[in-house]
PDB file of C-alpha atoms in Angstrom:
ATOM      1  CA  UNK A   1      58.892  56.576 213.586  1.00 62.00           C
ATOM      2  CA  UNK A   2      59.870  59.525 211.381  1.00 79.00           C
ATOM      3  CA  UNK A   3      60.576  57.639 208.188  1.00 88.00           C
ATOM      4  CA  UNK A   4      61.351  59.434 204.962  1.00 93.00           C
ATOM      5  CA  UNK A   5      61.474  57.611 201.655  1.00 95.00           C
ATOM      6  CA  UNK A   6      62.858  58.607 198.294  1.00 96.00           C
ATOM      7  CA  UNK A   7      62.061  57.234 194.892  1.00 97.00           C
ATOM      8  CA  UNK A   8      63.832  56.182 192.819  1.00 97.00           C
ATOM      9  CA  UNK A   9      66.957  55.120 194.664  1.00 95.00           C
ATOM     10  CA  UNK A  10      68.942  55.149 191.444  1.00 97.00           C
ATOM     11  CA  UNK A  11      68.195  56.639 188.042  1.00 97.00           C
ATOM     12  CA  UNK A  12      70.127  56.865 184.823  1.00 97.00           C
ATOM     13  CA  UNK A  13      68.936  59.313 182.191  1.00 96.00           C
ATOM     14  CA  UNK A  14      70.180  60.695 178.941  1.00 97.00           C
ATOM     15  CA  UNK A  15      71.492  64.216 178.603  1.00 97.00           C
ATOM     16  CA  UNK A  16      68.723  66.669 177.807  1.00 97.00           C
ATOM     17  CA  UNK A  17      65.933  64.735 179.474  1.00 97.00           C
ATOM     18  CA  UNK A  18      64.191  65.540 182.748  1.00 97.00           C
ATOM     19  CA  UNK A  19      63.993  63.346 185.802  1.00 98.00           C
ATOM     20  CA  UNK A  20      61.732  63.567 188.837  1.00 98.00           C
ATOM     21  CA  UNK A  21      62.690  62.469 192.333  1.00 98.00           C
ATOM     22  CA  UNK A  22      60.055  61.980 195.009  1.00 97.00           C
ATOM     23  CA  UNK A  23      60.468  62.469 198.723  1.00 96.00           C
ATOM     24  CA  UNK A  24      57.777  61.229 201.085  1.00 95.00           C
ATOM     25  CA  UNK A  25      57.325  61.422 204.826  1.00 92.00           C
ATOM     26  CA  UNK A  26      55.662  58.131 205.681  1.00 92.00           C
ATOM     27  CA  UNK A  27      54.488  58.563 209.238  1.00 87.00           C
ATOM     28  CA  UNK A  28      54.370  62.269 209.933  1.00 87.00           C
ATOM     29  CA  UNK A  29      53.315  65.497 208.305  1.00 88.00           C
ATOM     30  CA  UNK A  30      56.269  67.429 206.981  1.00 88.00           C
ATOM     31  CA  UNK A  31      55.669  71.154 207.003  1.00 87.00           C
ATOM     32  CA  UNK A  32      59.148  71.731 205.664  1.00 90.00           C
ATOM     33  CA  UNK A  33      61.247  69.647 203.309  1.00 92.00           C
ATOM     34  CA  UNK A  34      64.816  70.198 202.262  1.00 93.00           C
ATOM     35  CA  UNK A  35      66.780  69.088 199.227  1.00 96.00           C
ATOM     36  CA  UNK A  36      70.508  68.494 199.403  1.00 95.00           C
ATOM     37  CA  UNK A  37      73.130  67.538 196.894  1.00 95.00           C
ATOM     38  CA  UNK A  38      76.189  65.531 197.811  1.00 91.00           C
ATOM     39  CA  UNK A  39      79.283  65.107 195.676  1.00 86.00           C
ATOM     40  CA  UNK A  40      81.583  62.114 196.197  1.00 83.00           C
ATOM     41  CA  UNK A  41      83.473  62.273 199.469  1.00 79.00           C
ATOM     42  CA  UNK A  42      82.007  65.672 200.264  1.00 83.00           C
ATOM     43  CA  UNK A  43      79.474  67.126 202.621  1.00 86.00           C
ATOM     44  CA  UNK A  44      75.857  67.911 201.894  1.00 89.00           C
ATOM     45  CA  UNK A  45      75.025  71.121 200.118  1.00 91.00           C
ATOM     46  CA  UNK A  46      71.593  72.563 200.775  1.00 92.00           C
ATOM     47  CA  UNK A  47      69.868  73.312 197.501  1.00 95.00           C
ATOM     48  CA  UNK A  48      66.470  74.544 198.620  1.00 94.00           C
ATOM     49  CA  UNK A  49      63.906  74.631 201.379  1.00 92.00           C
ATOM     50  CA  UNK A  50      60.254  74.074 200.644  1.00 90.00           C
ATOM     51  CA  UNK A  51      57.203  74.652 202.771  1.00 87.00           C
ATOM     52  CA  UNK A  52      53.952  72.944 201.944  1.00 83.00           C
ATOM     53  CA  UNK A  53      51.832  75.032 199.631  1.00 81.00           C
ATOM     54  CA  UNK A  54      54.382  77.733 198.967  1.00 84.00           C
ATOM     55  CA  UNK A  55      57.287  78.332 196.632  1.00 87.00           C
ATOM     56  CA  UNK A  56      60.642  76.857 197.482  1.00 92.00           C
ATOM     57  CA  UNK A  57      63.472  79.026 198.737  1.00 93.00           C
ATOM     58  CA  UNK A  58      66.646  78.313 196.810  1.00 95.00           C
ATOM     59  CA  UNK A  59      70.170  78.730 198.079  1.00 93.00           C
ATOM     60  CA  UNK A  60      72.497  81.087 196.334  1.00 93.00           C
ATOM     61  CA  UNK A  61      73.902  79.614 193.157  1.00 94.00           C
ATOM     62  CA  UNK A  62      71.166  77.012 192.676  1.00 95.00           C
ATOM     63  CA  UNK A  63      69.221  77.454 189.444  1.00 95.00           C
ATOM     64  CA  UNK A  64      65.545  77.386 190.302  1.00 93.00           C
ATOM     65  CA  UNK A  65      64.525  76.871 186.676  1.00 95.00           C
ATOM     66  CA  UNK A  66      66.730  73.811 186.443  1.00 96.00           C
ATOM     67  CA  UNK A  67      65.856  72.252 189.778  1.00 97.00           C
ATOM     68  CA  UNK A  68      62.097  72.499 190.101  1.00 96.00           C
ATOM     69  CA  UNK A  69      60.738  71.784 193.543  1.00 95.00           C
ATOM     70  CA  UNK A  70      57.121  71.141 194.366  1.00 91.00           C
ATOM     71  CA  UNK A  71      55.750  70.562 197.862  1.00 89.00           C
ATOM     72  CA  UNK A  72      52.120  69.956 197.105  1.00 83.00           C
ATOM     73  CA  UNK A  73      51.161  68.116 200.274  1.00 89.00           C
ATOM     74  CA  UNK A  74      52.363  67.582 203.816  1.00 90.00           C
ATOM     75  CA  UNK A  75      53.831  64.219 202.881  1.00 92.00           C
ATOM     76  CA  UNK A  76      55.282  64.723 199.424  1.00 94.00           C
ATOM     77  CA  UNK A  77      57.893  66.911 197.806  1.00 94.00           C
ATOM     78  CA  UNK A  78      59.349  66.427 194.357  1.00 96.00           C
ATOM     79  CA  UNK A  79      62.575  67.583 192.756  1.00 97.00           C
ATOM     80  CA  UNK A  80      62.655  67.689 188.980  1.00 97.00           C
ATOM     81  CA  UNK A  81      65.996  68.078 187.274  1.00 98.00           C
ATOM     82  CA  UNK A  82      65.169  69.617 183.928  1.00 97.00           C
ATOM     83  CA  UNK A  83      67.304  69.222 180.824  1.00 97.00           C
ATOM     84  CA  UNK A  84      69.807  67.188 182.773  1.00 97.00           C
ATOM     85  CA  UNK A  85      73.485  67.240 181.881  1.00 96.00           C
ATOM     86  CA  UNK A  86      76.354  65.042 183.025  1.00 96.00           C
ATOM     87  CA  UNK A  87      77.430  67.665 185.557  1.00 95.00           C
ATOM     88  CA  UNK A  88      74.068  67.181 187.302  1.00 96.00           C
ATOM     89  CA  UNK A  89      75.089  63.630 188.174  1.00 96.00           C
ATOM     90  CA  UNK A  90      75.153  63.470 191.925  1.00 95.00           C
ATOM     91  CA  UNK A  91      73.588  62.012 195.054  1.00 94.00           C
ATOM     92  CA  UNK A  92      70.422  63.898 195.964  1.00 96.00           C
ATOM     93  CA  UNK A  93      69.100  63.631 199.503  1.00 95.00           C
ATOM     94  CA  UNK A  94      65.891  65.031 200.903  1.00 95.00           C
ATOM     95  CA  UNK A  95      64.955  65.625 204.494  1.00 93.00           C
ATOM     96  CA  UNK A  96      61.726  66.502 206.228  1.00 92.00           C
ATOM     97  CA  UNK A  97      60.737  68.268 209.384  1.00 87.00           C
ATOM     98  CA  UNK A  98      57.430  68.551 211.180  1.00 82.00           C
ATOM     99  CA  UNK A  99      58.168  71.899 212.746  1.00 69.00           C
ATOM    100  CA  UNK A 100      60.493  74.850 212.547  1.00 58.00           C
ATOM    101  CA  UNK A 101      62.866  76.408 214.984  1.00 55.00           C
ATOM    102  CA  UNK A 102      66.427  75.904 216.099  1.00 53.00           C
ATOM    103  CA  UNK A 103      65.897  72.587 217.838  1.00 54.00           C
ATOM    104  CA  UNK A 104      63.780  70.856 215.248  1.00 70.00           C
ATOM    105  CA  UNK A 105      65.040  67.638 213.827  1.00 79.00           C
ATOM    106  CA  UNK A 106      65.333  66.802 210.172  1.00 86.00           C
ATOM    107  CA  UNK A 107      64.708  63.243 209.060  1.00 89.00           C
ATOM    108  CA  UNK A 108      66.653  62.203 206.018  1.00 91.00           C
ATOM    109  CA  UNK A 109      65.689  60.034 203.114  1.00 93.00           C
ATOM    110  CA  UNK A 110      68.026  57.324 201.805  1.00 92.00           C
ATOM    111  CA  UNK A 111      69.095  59.392 198.810  1.00 93.00           C
ATOM    112  CA  UNK A 112      68.802  59.112 195.031  1.00 96.00           C
ATOM    113  CA  UNK A 113      71.819  58.465 192.836  1.00 95.00           C
ATOM    114  CA  UNK A 114      71.379  60.330 189.547  1.00 97.00           C
ATOM    115  CA  UNK A 115      73.634  59.507 186.612  1.00 97.00           C
ATOM    116  CA  UNK A 116      73.283  61.530 183.430  1.00 97.00           C
ATOM    117  CA  UNK A 117      74.880  59.962 180.372  1.00 97.00           C
TER     118      UNK A 117
ATOM    119  CA  UNK B   1      77.520  83.084 208.861  1.00 79.00           C
ATOM    120  CA  UNK B   2      77.145  79.833 210.715  1.00 85.00           C
ATOM    121  CA  UNK B   3      79.767  77.186 210.048  1.00 90.00           C
ATOM    122  CA  UNK B   4      81.041  73.869 211.308  1.00 94.00           C
ATOM    123  CA  UNK B   5      84.621  72.651 211.261  1.00 94.00           C
ATOM    124  CA  UNK B   6      85.353  69.023 211.942  1.00 94.00           C
ATOM    125  CA  UNK B   7      88.451  66.919 212.043  1.00 87.00           C
ATOM    126  CA  UNK B   8      89.590  65.797 208.651  1.00 84.00           C
ATOM    127  CA  UNK B   9      89.933  62.134 207.992  1.00 86.00           C
ATOM    128  CA  UNK B  10      90.208  59.510 207.060  1.00 94.00           C
ATOM    129  CA  UNK B  11      90.520  57.889 210.450  1.00 96.00           C
ATOM    130  CA  UNK B  12      91.495  54.232 210.656  1.00 97.00           C
ATOM    131  CA  UNK B  13      91.211  52.361 213.926  1.00 97.00           C
ATOM    132  CA  UNK B  14      91.394  48.850 215.262  1.00 97.00           C
ATOM    133  CA  UNK B  15      88.371  47.279 216.882  1.00 97.00           C
ATOM    134  CA  UNK B  16      87.898  48.262 220.538  1.00 97.00           C
ATOM    135  CA  UNK B  17      89.985  51.424 220.100  1.00 98.00           C
ATOM    136  CA  UNK B  18      88.857  54.822 221.378  1.00 98.00           C
ATOM    137  CA  UNK B  19      87.414  57.202 218.814  1.00 97.00           C
ATOM    138  CA  UNK B  20      87.335  60.989 218.982  1.00 97.00           C
ATOM    139  CA  UNK B  21      86.195  63.259 216.168  1.00 97.00           C
ATOM    140  CA  UNK B  22      86.633  66.936 216.897  1.00 97.00           C
ATOM    141  CA  UNK B  23      83.966  69.435 215.911  1.00 97.00           C
ATOM    142  CA  UNK B  24      83.868  73.172 216.492  1.00 97.00           C
ATOM    143  CA  UNK B  25      81.291  75.637 215.349  1.00 96.00           C
ATOM    144  CA  UNK B  26      80.683  79.308 214.704  1.00 94.00           C
ATOM    145  CA  UNK B  27      77.186  80.668 215.166  1.00 91.00           C
ATOM    146  CA  UNK B  28      75.604  83.992 215.925  1.00 85.00           C
ATOM    147  CA  UNK B  29      72.716  82.491 217.901  1.00 81.00           C
ATOM    148  CA  UNK B  30      72.226  79.481 220.131  1.00 83.00           C
ATOM    149  CA  UNK B  31      72.036  76.556 217.759  1.00 90.00           C
ATOM    150  CA  UNK B  32      71.235  72.935 218.352  1.00 92.00           C
ATOM    151  CA  UNK B  33      74.082  70.583 217.540  1.00 95.00           C
ATOM    152  CA  UNK B  34      73.911  67.199 215.860  1.00 95.00           C
ATOM    153  CA  UNK B  35      76.025  64.278 214.802  1.00 96.00           C
ATOM    154  CA  UNK B  36      74.824  62.352 211.759  1.00 95.00           C
ATOM    155  CA  UNK B  37      76.212  59.095 210.387  1.00 95.00           C
ATOM    156  CA  UNK B  38      76.172  58.003 206.761  1.00 92.00           C
ATOM    157  CA  UNK B  39      76.793  54.427 205.723  1.00 90.00           C
ATOM    158  CA  UNK B  40      77.967  53.718 202.154  1.00 84.00           C
ATOM    159  CA  UNK B  41      75.307  54.466 199.555  1.00 80.00           C
ATOM    160  CA  UNK B  42      72.776  55.595 202.126  1.00 84.00           C
ATOM    161  CA  UNK B  43      71.291  58.803 203.442  1.00 84.00           C
ATOM    162  CA  UNK B  44      72.013  60.341 206.807  1.00 89.00           C
ATOM    163  CA  UNK B  45      70.917  58.955 210.141  1.00 91.00           C
ATOM    164  CA  UNK B  46      70.766  61.049 213.263  1.00 91.00           C
ATOM    165  CA  UNK B  47      73.280  59.681 215.764  1.00 95.00           C
ATOM    166  CA  UNK B  48      72.785  62.131 218.627  1.00 95.00           C
ATOM    167  CA  UNK B  49      71.923  65.707 219.378  1.00 94.00           C
ATOM    168  CA  UNK B  50      72.136  68.421 222.024  1.00 95.00           C
ATOM    169  CA  UNK B  51      69.930  71.460 222.134  1.00 92.00           C
ATOM    170  CA  UNK B  52      71.616  73.684 224.726  1.00 92.00           C
ATOM    171  CA  UNK B  53      74.910  74.298 226.457  1.00 94.00           C
ATOM    172  CA  UNK B  54      76.200  71.472 228.683  1.00 96.00           C
ATOM    173  CA  UNK B  55      73.719  68.996 227.227  1.00 96.00           C
ATOM    174  CA  UNK B  56      75.204  65.592 226.511  1.00 97.00           C
ATOM    175  CA  UNK B  57      73.841  63.601 223.615  1.00 97.00           C
ATOM    176  CA  UNK B  58      74.400  59.852 223.584  1.00 97.00           C
ATOM    177  CA  UNK B  59      73.414  56.890 221.460  1.00 97.00           C
ATOM    178  CA  UNK B  60      74.880  53.476 220.610  1.00 95.00           C
ATOM    179  CA  UNK B  61      77.892  54.114 222.834  1.00 97.00           C
ATOM    180  CA  UNK B  62      78.659  57.466 221.210  1.00 98.00           C
ATOM    181  CA  UNK B  63      78.658  60.663 223.258  1.00 98.00           C
ATOM    182  CA  UNK B  64      79.085  64.372 222.626  1.00 98.00           C
ATOM    183  CA  UNK B  65      78.761  67.333 224.981  1.00 98.00           C
ATOM    184  CA  UNK B  66      77.672  70.794 223.884  1.00 97.00           C
ATOM    185  CA  UNK B  67      80.469  73.090 225.134  1.00 96.00           C
ATOM    186  CA  UNK B  68      79.522  76.698 224.661  1.00 94.00           C
ATOM    187  CA  UNK B  69      82.749  78.059 226.164  1.00 94.00           C
ATOM    188  CA  UNK B  70      84.873  76.243 223.599  1.00 95.00           C
ATOM    189  CA  UNK B  71      82.169  76.173 220.870  1.00 96.00           C
ATOM    190  CA  UNK B  72      82.752  72.465 220.487  1.00 97.00           C
ATOM    191  CA  UNK B  73      80.756  69.256 220.152  1.00 98.00           C
ATOM    192  CA  UNK B  74      83.357  66.488 219.960  1.00 98.00           C
ATOM    193  CA  UNK B  75      82.159  62.954 219.265  1.00 98.00           C
ATOM    194  CA  UNK B  76      83.587  60.083 221.318  1.00 98.00           C
ATOM    195  CA  UNK B  77      83.176  56.348 221.597  1.00 98.00           C
ATOM    196  CA  UNK B  78      85.108  54.244 224.012  1.00 96.00           C
ATOM    197  CA  UNK B  79      85.303  50.994 222.053  1.00 96.00           C
ATOM    198  CA  UNK B  80      84.561  50.989 218.343  1.00 97.00           C
ATOM    199  CA  UNK B  81      83.343  48.063 216.280  1.00 97.00           C
ATOM    200  CA  UNK B  82      83.739  47.230 212.603  1.00 96.00           C
ATOM    201  CA  UNK B  83      80.082  48.185 212.161  1.00 95.00           C
ATOM    202  CA  UNK B  84      80.934  51.763 213.179  1.00 97.00           C
ATOM    203  CA  UNK B  85      82.773  52.254 209.884  1.00 96.00           C
ATOM    204  CA  UNK B  86      80.977  55.150 208.214  1.00 96.00           C
ATOM    205  CA  UNK B  87      81.173  58.857 207.486  1.00 95.00           C
ATOM    206  CA  UNK B  88      80.307  61.096 210.428  1.00 97.00           C
ATOM    207  CA  UNK B  89      78.975  64.619 210.015  1.00 95.00           C
ATOM    208  CA  UNK B  90      78.777  67.290 212.666  1.00 96.00           C
ATOM    209  CA  UNK B  91      76.000  69.818 212.088  1.00 94.00           C
ATOM    210  CA  UNK B  92      74.402  72.818 213.686  1.00 92.00           C
ATOM    211  CA  UNK B  93      70.846  73.995 213.331  1.00 88.00           C
ATOM    212  CA  UNK B  94      70.098  77.656 213.593  1.00 78.00           C
ATOM    213  CA  UNK B  95      66.883  77.466 211.542  1.00 74.00           C
ATOM    214  CA  UNK B  96      68.942  75.799 208.814  1.00 80.00           C
ATOM    215  CA  UNK B  97      71.320  72.864 209.029  1.00 87.00           C
ATOM    216  CA  UNK B  98      74.972  73.567 208.357  1.00 89.00           C
ATOM    217  CA  UNK B  99      77.197  70.513 207.991  1.00 92.00           C
ATOM    218  CA  UNK B 100      80.852  69.915 208.553  1.00 93.00           C
ATOM    219  CA  UNK B 101      82.881  68.301 205.784  1.00 92.00           C
ATOM    220  CA  UNK B 102      82.484  64.812 207.187  1.00 94.00           C
ATOM    221  CA  UNK B 103      85.017  62.401 208.654  1.00 95.00           C
ATOM    222  CA  UNK B 104      85.440  58.932 207.219  1.00 95.00           C
ATOM    223  CA  UNK B 105      86.057  56.325 209.894  1.00 97.00           C
ATOM    224  CA  UNK B 106      87.243  52.829 209.099  1.00 97.00           C
ATOM    225  CA  UNK B 107      87.426  50.235 211.852  1.00 97.00           C
ATOM    226  CA  UNK B 108      89.523  47.150 211.178  1.00 97.00           C
ATOM    227  CA  UNK B 109      88.963  43.805 212.850  1.00 95.00           C
TER     228      UNK B 109
END
């Protein structure tokens, strides 16, 4: 159980265009979803936390107008990278949780490799 | 703020060798502790977890014990296999996950 999917797994887009990444919890209702960014050979950096039906909470230094997050249902969150530039190329990983608190577990998606040319 | 420090890699081992990856943490509260594993080109998979002091998490031959007195959660496996080659992340959850830098482990046949 606790499967999280991401789509697409890889995407290449041209500079200046926007790209949307979907994150779905397949067998549970995710009250909270998280979006991370991972640079090569580095750890995960939390970008934002989203709760279903409310605005996302962005981490310091993350541009909320550039990385639009929508969590419209308990099984779907989307990350839209607007006006993408080559420096936005990265591995984006989402995770989902069915509850809050210190002991809750996050279930991770397989990641999306974004390349901006 | 909360932080996790884990042993820097890369670590290269022969099959059947003993693996230890050190992890220490700093937290103001009483976090849960996790080890995640990431295979090339994939997302993270939960390897094991411990939610309170003295808890031992175990899975697939890996073990880690939540040591509050030393603020540590070291990962160990007694006999590694080539399939254990991956990046391992230590993490703590105090309402938000904080990850260590990751340790790349390569096991050679």
